[in-house]
Every structure is written in C-alpha cells, then in structure tokens.
XYZ file of N, CA and C in Angstrom:
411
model
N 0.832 -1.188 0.000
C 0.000 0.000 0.000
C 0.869 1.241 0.000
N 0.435 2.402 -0.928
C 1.173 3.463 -0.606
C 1.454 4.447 0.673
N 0.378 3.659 1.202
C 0.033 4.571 2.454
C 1.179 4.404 3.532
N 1.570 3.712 3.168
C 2.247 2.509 4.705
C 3.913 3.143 4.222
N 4.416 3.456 5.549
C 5.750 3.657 5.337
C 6.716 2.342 4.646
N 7.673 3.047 4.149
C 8.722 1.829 2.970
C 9.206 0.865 4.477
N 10.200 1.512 5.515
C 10.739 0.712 6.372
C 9.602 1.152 7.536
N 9.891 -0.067 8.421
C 9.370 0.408 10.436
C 10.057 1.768 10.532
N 9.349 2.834 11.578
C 9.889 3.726 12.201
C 11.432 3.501 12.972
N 11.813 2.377 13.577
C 13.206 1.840 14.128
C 14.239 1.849 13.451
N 13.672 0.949 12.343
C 14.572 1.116 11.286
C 15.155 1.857 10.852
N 14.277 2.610 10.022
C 14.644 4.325 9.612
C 15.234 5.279 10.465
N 14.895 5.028 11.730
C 15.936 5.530 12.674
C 16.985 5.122 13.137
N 17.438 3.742 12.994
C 18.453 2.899 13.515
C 19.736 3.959 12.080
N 18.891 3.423 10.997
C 19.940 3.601 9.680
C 19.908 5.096 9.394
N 19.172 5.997 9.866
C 19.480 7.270 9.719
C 19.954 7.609 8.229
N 18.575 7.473 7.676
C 18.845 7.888 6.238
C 19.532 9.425 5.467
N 20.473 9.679 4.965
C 20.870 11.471 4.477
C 21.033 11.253 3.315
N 20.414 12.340 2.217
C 20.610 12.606 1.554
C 20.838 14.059 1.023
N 21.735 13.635 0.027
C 22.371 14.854 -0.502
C 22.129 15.460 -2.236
N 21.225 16.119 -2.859
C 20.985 15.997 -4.016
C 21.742 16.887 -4.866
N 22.418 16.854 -6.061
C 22.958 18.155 -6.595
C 22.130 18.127 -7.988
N 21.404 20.175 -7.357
C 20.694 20.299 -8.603
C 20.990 20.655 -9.343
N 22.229 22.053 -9.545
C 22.156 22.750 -10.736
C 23.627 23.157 -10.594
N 24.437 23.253 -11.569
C 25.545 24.521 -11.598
C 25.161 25.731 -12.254
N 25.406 27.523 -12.062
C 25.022 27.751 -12.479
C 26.039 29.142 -12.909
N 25.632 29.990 -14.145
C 27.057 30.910 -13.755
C 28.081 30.623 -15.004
N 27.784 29.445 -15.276
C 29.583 28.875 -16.257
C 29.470 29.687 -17.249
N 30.848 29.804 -17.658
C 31.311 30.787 -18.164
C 31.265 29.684 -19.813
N 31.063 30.978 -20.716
C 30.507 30.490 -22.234
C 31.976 30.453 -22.859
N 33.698 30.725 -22.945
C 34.112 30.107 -23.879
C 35.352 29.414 -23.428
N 36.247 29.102 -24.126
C 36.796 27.787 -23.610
C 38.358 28.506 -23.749
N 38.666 29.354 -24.963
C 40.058 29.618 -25.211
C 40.088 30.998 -24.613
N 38.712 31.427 -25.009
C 38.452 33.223 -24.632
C 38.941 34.089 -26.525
N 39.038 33.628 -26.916
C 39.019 34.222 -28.361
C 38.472 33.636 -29.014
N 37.350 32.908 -28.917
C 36.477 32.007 -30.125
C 35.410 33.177 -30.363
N 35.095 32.833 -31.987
C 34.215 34.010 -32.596
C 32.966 33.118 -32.604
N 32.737 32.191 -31.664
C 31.580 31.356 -32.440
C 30.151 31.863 -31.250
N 29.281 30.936 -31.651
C 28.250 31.356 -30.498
C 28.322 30.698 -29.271
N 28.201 31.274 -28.131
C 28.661 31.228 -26.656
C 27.974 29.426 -26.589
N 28.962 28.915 -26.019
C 29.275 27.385 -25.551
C 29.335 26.450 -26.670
N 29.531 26.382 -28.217
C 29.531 26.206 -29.155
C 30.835 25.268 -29.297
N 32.653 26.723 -28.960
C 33.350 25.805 -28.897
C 33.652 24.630 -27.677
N 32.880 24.621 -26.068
C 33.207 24.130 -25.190
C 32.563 22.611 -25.784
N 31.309 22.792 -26.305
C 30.485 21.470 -26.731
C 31.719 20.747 -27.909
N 32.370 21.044 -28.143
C 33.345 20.891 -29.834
C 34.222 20.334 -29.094
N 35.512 21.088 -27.797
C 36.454 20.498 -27.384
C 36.420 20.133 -26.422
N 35.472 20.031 -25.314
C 35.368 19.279 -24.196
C 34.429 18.515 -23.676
N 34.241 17.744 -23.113
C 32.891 16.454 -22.526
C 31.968 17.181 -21.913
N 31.184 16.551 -22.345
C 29.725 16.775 -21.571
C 30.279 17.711 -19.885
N 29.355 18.726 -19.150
C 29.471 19.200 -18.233
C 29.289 17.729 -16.956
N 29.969 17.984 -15.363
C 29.247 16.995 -15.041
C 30.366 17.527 -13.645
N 29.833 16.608 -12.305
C 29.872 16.909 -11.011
C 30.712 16.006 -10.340
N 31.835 16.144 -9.427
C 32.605 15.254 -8.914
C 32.353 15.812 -7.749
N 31.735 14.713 -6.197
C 32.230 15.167 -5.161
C 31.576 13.993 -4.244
N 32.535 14.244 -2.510
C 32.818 13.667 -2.171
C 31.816 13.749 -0.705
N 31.694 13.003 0.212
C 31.006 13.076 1.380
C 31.431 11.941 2.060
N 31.909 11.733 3.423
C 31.735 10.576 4.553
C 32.520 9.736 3.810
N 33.275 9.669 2.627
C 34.821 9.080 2.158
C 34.024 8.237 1.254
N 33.153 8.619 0.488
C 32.545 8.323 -0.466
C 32.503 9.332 -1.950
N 32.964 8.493 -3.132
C 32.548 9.604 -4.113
C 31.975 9.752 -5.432
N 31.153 10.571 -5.673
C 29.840 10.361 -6.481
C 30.061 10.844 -7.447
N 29.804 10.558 -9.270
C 30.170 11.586 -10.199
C 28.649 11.526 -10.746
N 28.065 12.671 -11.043
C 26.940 12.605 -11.920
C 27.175 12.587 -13.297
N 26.300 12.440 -14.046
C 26.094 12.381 -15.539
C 25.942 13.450 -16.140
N 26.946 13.507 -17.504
C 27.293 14.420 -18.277
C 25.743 15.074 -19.067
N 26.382 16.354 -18.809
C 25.102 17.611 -19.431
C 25.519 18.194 -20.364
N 24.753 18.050 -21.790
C 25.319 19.436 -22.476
C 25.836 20.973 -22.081
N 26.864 21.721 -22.243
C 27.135 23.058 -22.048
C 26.267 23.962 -22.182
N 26.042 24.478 -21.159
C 25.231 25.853 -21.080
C 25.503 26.930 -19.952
N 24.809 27.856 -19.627
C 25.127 29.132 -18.251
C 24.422 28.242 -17.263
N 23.669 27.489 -17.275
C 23.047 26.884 -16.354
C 22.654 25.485 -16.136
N 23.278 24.372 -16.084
C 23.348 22.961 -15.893
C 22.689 22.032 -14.670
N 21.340 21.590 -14.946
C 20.820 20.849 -13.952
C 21.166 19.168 -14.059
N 20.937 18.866 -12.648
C 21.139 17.083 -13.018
C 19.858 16.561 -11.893
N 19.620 17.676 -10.810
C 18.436 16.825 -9.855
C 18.820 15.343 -9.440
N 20.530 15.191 -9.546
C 21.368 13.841 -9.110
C 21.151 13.654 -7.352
N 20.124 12.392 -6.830
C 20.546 12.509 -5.412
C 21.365 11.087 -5.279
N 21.791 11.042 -4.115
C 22.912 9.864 -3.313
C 22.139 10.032 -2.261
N 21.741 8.486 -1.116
C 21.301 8.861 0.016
C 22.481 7.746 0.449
N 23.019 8.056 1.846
C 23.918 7.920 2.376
C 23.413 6.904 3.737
N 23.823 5.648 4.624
C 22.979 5.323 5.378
C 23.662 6.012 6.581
N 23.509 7.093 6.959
C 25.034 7.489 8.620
C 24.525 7.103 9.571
N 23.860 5.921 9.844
C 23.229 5.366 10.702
C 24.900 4.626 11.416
N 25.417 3.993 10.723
C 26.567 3.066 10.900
C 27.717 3.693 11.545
N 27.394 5.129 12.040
C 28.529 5.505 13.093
C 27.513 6.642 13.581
N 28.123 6.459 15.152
C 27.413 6.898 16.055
C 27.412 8.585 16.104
N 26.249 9.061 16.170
C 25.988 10.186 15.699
C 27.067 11.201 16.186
N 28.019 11.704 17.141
C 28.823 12.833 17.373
C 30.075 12.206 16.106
N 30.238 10.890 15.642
C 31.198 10.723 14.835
C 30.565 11.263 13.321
N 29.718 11.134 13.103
C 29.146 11.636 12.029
C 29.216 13.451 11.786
N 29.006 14.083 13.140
C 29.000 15.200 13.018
C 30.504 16.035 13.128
N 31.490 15.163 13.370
C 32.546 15.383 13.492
C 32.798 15.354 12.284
N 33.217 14.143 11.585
C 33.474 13.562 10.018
C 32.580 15.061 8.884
N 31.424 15.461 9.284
C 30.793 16.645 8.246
C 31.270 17.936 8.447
N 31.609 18.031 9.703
C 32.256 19.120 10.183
C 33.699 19.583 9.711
N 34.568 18.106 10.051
C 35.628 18.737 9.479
C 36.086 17.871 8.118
N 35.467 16.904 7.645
C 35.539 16.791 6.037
C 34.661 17.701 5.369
N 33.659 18.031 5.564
C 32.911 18.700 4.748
C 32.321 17.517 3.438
N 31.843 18.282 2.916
C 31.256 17.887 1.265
C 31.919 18.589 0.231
N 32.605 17.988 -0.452
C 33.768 18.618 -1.823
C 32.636 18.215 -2.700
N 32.568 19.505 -3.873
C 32.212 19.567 -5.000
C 33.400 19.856 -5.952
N 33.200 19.644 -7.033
C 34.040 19.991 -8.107
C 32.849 19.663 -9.351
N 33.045 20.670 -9.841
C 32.143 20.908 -11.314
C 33.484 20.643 -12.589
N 32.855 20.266 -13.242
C 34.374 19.903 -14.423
C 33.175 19.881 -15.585
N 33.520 21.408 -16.122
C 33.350 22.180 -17.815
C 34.009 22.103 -18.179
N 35.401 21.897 -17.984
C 36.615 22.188 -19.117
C 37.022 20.668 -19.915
N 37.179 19.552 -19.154
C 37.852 18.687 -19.279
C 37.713 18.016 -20.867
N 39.317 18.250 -21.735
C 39.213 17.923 -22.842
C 38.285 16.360 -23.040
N 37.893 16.576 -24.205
C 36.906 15.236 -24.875
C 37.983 14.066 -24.757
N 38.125 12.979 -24.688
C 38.739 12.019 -25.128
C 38.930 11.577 -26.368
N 40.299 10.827 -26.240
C 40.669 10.663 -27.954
C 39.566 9.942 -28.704
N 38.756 9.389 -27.928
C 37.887 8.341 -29.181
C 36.325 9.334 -29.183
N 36.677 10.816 -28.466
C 35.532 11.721 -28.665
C 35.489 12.504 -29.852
N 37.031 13.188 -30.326
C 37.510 13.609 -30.842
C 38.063 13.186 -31.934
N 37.698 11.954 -32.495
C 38.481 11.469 -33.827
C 38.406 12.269 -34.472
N 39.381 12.626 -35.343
C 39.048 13.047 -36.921
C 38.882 12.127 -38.116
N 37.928 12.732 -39.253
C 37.590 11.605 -40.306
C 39.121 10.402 -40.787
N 38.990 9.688 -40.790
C 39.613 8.477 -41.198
C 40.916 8.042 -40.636
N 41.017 8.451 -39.489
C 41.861 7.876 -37.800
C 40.830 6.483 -37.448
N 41.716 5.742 -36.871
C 41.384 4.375 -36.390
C 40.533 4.494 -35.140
N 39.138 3.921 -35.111
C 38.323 3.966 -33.855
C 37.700 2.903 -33.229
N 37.581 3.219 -32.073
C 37.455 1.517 -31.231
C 35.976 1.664 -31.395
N 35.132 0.407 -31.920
C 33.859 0.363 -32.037
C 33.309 -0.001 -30.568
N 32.125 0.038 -30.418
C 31.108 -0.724 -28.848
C 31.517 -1.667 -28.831
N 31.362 -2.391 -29.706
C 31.945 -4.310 -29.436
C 33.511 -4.412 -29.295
N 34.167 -3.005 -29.314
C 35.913 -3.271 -28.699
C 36.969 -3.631 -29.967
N 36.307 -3.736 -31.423
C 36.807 -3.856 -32.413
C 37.036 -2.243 -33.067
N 38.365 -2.531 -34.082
C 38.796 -1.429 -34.251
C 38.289 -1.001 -35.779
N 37.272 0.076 -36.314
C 36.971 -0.086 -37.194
C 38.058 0.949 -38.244
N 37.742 1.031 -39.749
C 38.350 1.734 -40.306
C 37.792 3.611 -40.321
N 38.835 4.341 -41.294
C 37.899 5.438 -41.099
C 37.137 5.813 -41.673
N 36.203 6.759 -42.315
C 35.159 7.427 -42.820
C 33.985 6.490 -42.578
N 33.739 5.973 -40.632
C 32.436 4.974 -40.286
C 32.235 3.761 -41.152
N 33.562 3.103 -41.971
C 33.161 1.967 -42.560
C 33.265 1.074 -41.439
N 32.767 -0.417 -41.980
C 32.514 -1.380 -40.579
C 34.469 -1.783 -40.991
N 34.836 -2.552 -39.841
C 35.840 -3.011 -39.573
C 36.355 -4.440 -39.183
C-alpha cells in the first residue's frame, strides 16, 4: 500500500537515512580559449565532454552524468547515504571537518575516441577497431 511507510519507524531511525541531491551549476562561463568568434558554448560542446559533477562526502565519491554546455546545468542527481553506521557525534565530526567537496568539471578535454578526426582508427562498442570514414571493420 502506498500509504504505509517503505521501512518500520526503528529502522529508519536505527539507519538514519541522508541525503544529498545536486541540482544545478550555475554561472559557467561560455568560452573555452576566450578568443572564439563562435556562439557562446559552441566551442566548449566541440572540445570538451559533456558538463558533469565530482564530489565527495563521509569518504565516499559520487560523479553525476554528463550535461550538455550551457550558463546553467541541472542534473536533480541525489545519493542517500545510510550514517546510521557511526554513532551520531562521529558523524558530526566527520561533516564538520571533512565537509562535502564539490568539483564541477566544464573544461575537461573530450577524449581521444571523442575527438576522432575523419579516417583515424576507432574503437567500435563491441571493442573492435573499425576503419575510417564509419566503414565497418
């Protein structure tokens, strides 16, 4: 029934559920060299990967999934954490003085098999190496 809580009340308190969601970056800056004549995030989409989120909590670490480039990047990515498993002043110690590290990563060049150029050697899905101009291999 929907009505009915997922776990017992004990439970849920024993395991002390936290979560942490990351919604948005927001702010990023539109070019990549700072002298591109093109339209704002144009060349970042061309020479670097998808936008996307690295960070860390309670010695755990989470990367979300790559976003197209823009001034404003959502993912609505949550992690729930169980900090039930250490006793609560250790928990508040551990947030206190680890904190929660974010790192946003817009820049990070594409990878070589992002970046081929026409008729360079490329590793297909099945791990085979095909020829160039997308013939099979």
């Amino acid at each position: 029934r929907a009505d009915l809580p997922f776990l017992p009340e004990g439970i849920a308190l024993s395991l002390n559920p936290m979560a942490v969601t990351v919604v948005r970056a927001s702010g990023l800056p539109a070019d990549y060299t700072g002298t591109s004549l093109k339209a704002p995030y144009v060349e970042l989409a061309e020479q670097c990967a998808p936008v996307f989120v690295k960070w860390r909590a309670l010695g755990q670490e989470c990367v979300t999934d790559g976003r197209p480039h823009a001034e404003s990047v959502e993912w609505g990515s949550r992690r729930i954490f169980l900090a039930g498993e250490q006793p609560l002043p250790e928990l508040c110690r551990r947030l206190r003085e680890e904190g929660i590290t974010v790192e946003v990563h817009d820049r990070d060049p594409k990878s070589a098999s992002e970046t081929n150029p026409r008729g360079q050697t490329r590793v297909a899905a099945d791990g085979e190496e095909g020829g160039g101009e997308g013939g099979e291999g």
